[in-house]
Coordinates of C-alpha atoms in Angstrom, one line a residue:
X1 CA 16.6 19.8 16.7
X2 CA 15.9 19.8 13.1
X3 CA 13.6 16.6 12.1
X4 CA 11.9 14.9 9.2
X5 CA 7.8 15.5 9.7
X6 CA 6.4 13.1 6.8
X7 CA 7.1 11.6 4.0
X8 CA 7.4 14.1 1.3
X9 CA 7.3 11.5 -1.8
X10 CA 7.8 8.4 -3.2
X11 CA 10.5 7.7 -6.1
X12 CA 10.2 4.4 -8.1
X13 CA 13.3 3.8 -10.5
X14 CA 11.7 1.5 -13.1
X15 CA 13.5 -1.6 -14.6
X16 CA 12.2 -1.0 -17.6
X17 CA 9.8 1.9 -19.0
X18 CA 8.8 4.6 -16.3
X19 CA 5.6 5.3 -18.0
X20 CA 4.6 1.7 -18.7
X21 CA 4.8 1.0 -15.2
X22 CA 3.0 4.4 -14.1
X23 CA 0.3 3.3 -16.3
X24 CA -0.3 0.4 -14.8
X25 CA -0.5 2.0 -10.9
X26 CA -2.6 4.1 -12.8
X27 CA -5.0 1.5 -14.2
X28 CA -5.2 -1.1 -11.3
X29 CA -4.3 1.1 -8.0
X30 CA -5.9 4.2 -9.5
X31 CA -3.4 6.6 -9.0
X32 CA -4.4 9.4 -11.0
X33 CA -1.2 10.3 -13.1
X34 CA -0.8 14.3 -13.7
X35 CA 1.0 16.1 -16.4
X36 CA 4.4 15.7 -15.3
X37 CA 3.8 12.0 -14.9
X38 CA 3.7 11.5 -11.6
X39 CA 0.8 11.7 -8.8
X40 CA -0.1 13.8 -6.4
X41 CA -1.5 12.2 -3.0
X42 CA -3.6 14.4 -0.9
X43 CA -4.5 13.8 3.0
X44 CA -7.0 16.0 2.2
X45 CA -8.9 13.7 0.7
X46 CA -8.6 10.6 2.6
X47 CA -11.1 10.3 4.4
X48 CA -9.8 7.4 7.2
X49 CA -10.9 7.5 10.9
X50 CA -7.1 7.6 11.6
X51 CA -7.2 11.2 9.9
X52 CA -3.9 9.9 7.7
X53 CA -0.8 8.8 8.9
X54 CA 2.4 7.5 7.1
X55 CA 4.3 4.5 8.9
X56 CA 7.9 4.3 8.2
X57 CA 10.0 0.8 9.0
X58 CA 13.0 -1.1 8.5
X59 CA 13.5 -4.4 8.4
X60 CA 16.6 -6.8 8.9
X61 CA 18.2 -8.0 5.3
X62 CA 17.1 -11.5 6.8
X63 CA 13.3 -10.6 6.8
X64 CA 11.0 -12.2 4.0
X65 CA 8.4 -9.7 4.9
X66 CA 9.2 -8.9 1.3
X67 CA 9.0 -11.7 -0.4
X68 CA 8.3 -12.9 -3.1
X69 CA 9.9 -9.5 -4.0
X70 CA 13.8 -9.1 -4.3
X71 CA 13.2 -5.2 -3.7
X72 CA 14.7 -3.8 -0.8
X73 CA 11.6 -1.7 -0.1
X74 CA 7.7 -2.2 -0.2
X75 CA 5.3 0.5 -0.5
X76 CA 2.0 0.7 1.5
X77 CA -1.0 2.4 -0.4
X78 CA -3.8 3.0 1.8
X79 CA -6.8 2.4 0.1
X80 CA -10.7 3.2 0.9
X81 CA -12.3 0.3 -0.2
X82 CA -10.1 -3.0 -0.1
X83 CA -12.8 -5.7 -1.0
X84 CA -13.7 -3.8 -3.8
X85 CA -10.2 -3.1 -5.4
X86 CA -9.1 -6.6 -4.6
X87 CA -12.2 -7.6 -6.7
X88 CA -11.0 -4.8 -9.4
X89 CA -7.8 -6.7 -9.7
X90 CA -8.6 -10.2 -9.7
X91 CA -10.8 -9.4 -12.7
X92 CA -8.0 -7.6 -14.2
X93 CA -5.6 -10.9 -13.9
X94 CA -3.5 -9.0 -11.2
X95 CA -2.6 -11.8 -9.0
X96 CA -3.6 -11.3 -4.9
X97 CA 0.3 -12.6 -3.2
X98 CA -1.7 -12.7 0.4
X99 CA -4.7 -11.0 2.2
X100 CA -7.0 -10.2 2.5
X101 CA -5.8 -9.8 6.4
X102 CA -7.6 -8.2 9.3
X103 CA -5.5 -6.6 12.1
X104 CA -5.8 -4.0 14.5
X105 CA -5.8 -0.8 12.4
X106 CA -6.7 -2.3 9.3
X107 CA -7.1 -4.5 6.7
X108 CA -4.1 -5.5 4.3
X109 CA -3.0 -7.4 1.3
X110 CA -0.6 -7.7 -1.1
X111 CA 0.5 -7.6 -4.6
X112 CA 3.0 -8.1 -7.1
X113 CA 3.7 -5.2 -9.7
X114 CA 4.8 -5.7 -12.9
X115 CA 8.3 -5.4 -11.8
X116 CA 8.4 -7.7 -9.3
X117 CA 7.4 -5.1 -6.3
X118 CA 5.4 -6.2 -3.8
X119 CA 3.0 -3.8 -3.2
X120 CA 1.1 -3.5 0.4
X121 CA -2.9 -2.4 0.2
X122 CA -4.0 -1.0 3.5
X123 CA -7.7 -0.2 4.0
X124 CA -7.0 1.7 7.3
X125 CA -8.9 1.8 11.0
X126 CA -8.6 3.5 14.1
X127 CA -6.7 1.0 16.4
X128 CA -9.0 -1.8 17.7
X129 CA -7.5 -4.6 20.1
X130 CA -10.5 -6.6 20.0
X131 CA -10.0 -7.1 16.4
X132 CA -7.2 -9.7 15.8
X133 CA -8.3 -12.6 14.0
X134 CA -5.7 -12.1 11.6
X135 CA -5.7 -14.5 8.1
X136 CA -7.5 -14.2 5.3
X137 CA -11.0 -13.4 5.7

């Protein structure tokens, strides 16, 4: 049978100006725009224990895993240092929703975007049972 093997990219229709708001994932997530405006996420140069992987989800239209976000998705960027872009951010006046967490293949938090996304940050692990104090750190 025919099958999906990975996520091949992600699409965000803006609210308001496309490139305003791709300036900004630019500037505070650094996502290195290209020419065409967009970015260009390599696994090649993620350099995880977990080698990369993508999770993909749903969730029940009662779920506030969301929230504070209206958005009917939420995207999760991994990142390689969280403590250090959560730092980045708070001294850029970008406001931390939650996190930092600690769970069993990572550490997470969340953000708002200027568009009312909420925005997963996962600074990811091999799985680890023994690590579950989960809560901010």
């Amino acid at each position: 049978m025919a099958k999906v093997t990975g996520i091949g990219g992600v699409f965000i229709k803006s609210t308001g100006d496309g490139a305003a708001l791709a300036a900004w994932y630019q500037t505070h997530l650094g996502i290195a725009l290209e020419d065409f405006g967009g970015a260009v996420l390599n696994w090649q140069d993620d350099h995880a224990d977990d080698k990369g992987l993508t999770v993909w989800s749903t969730a029940d239209s009662t779920s506030d895993w969301f929230a504070p976000s209206t958005s009917s998705f939420m995207i999760n960027y991994r990142v390689d240092d969280l403590a250090g872009l959560l730092e980045q951010l708070k001294t850029a006046g970008v406001a931390i929703v939650a996190g930092p967490e600690r769970h069993e293949n990572g550490d997470f938090a969340w953000i708002m975007d200027p568009e009312g996304n909420k925005v997963e940050l996962w600074e990811p692990m091999l799985w680890d049972d023994t690590r579950t104090d989960k809560g901010n750190d």
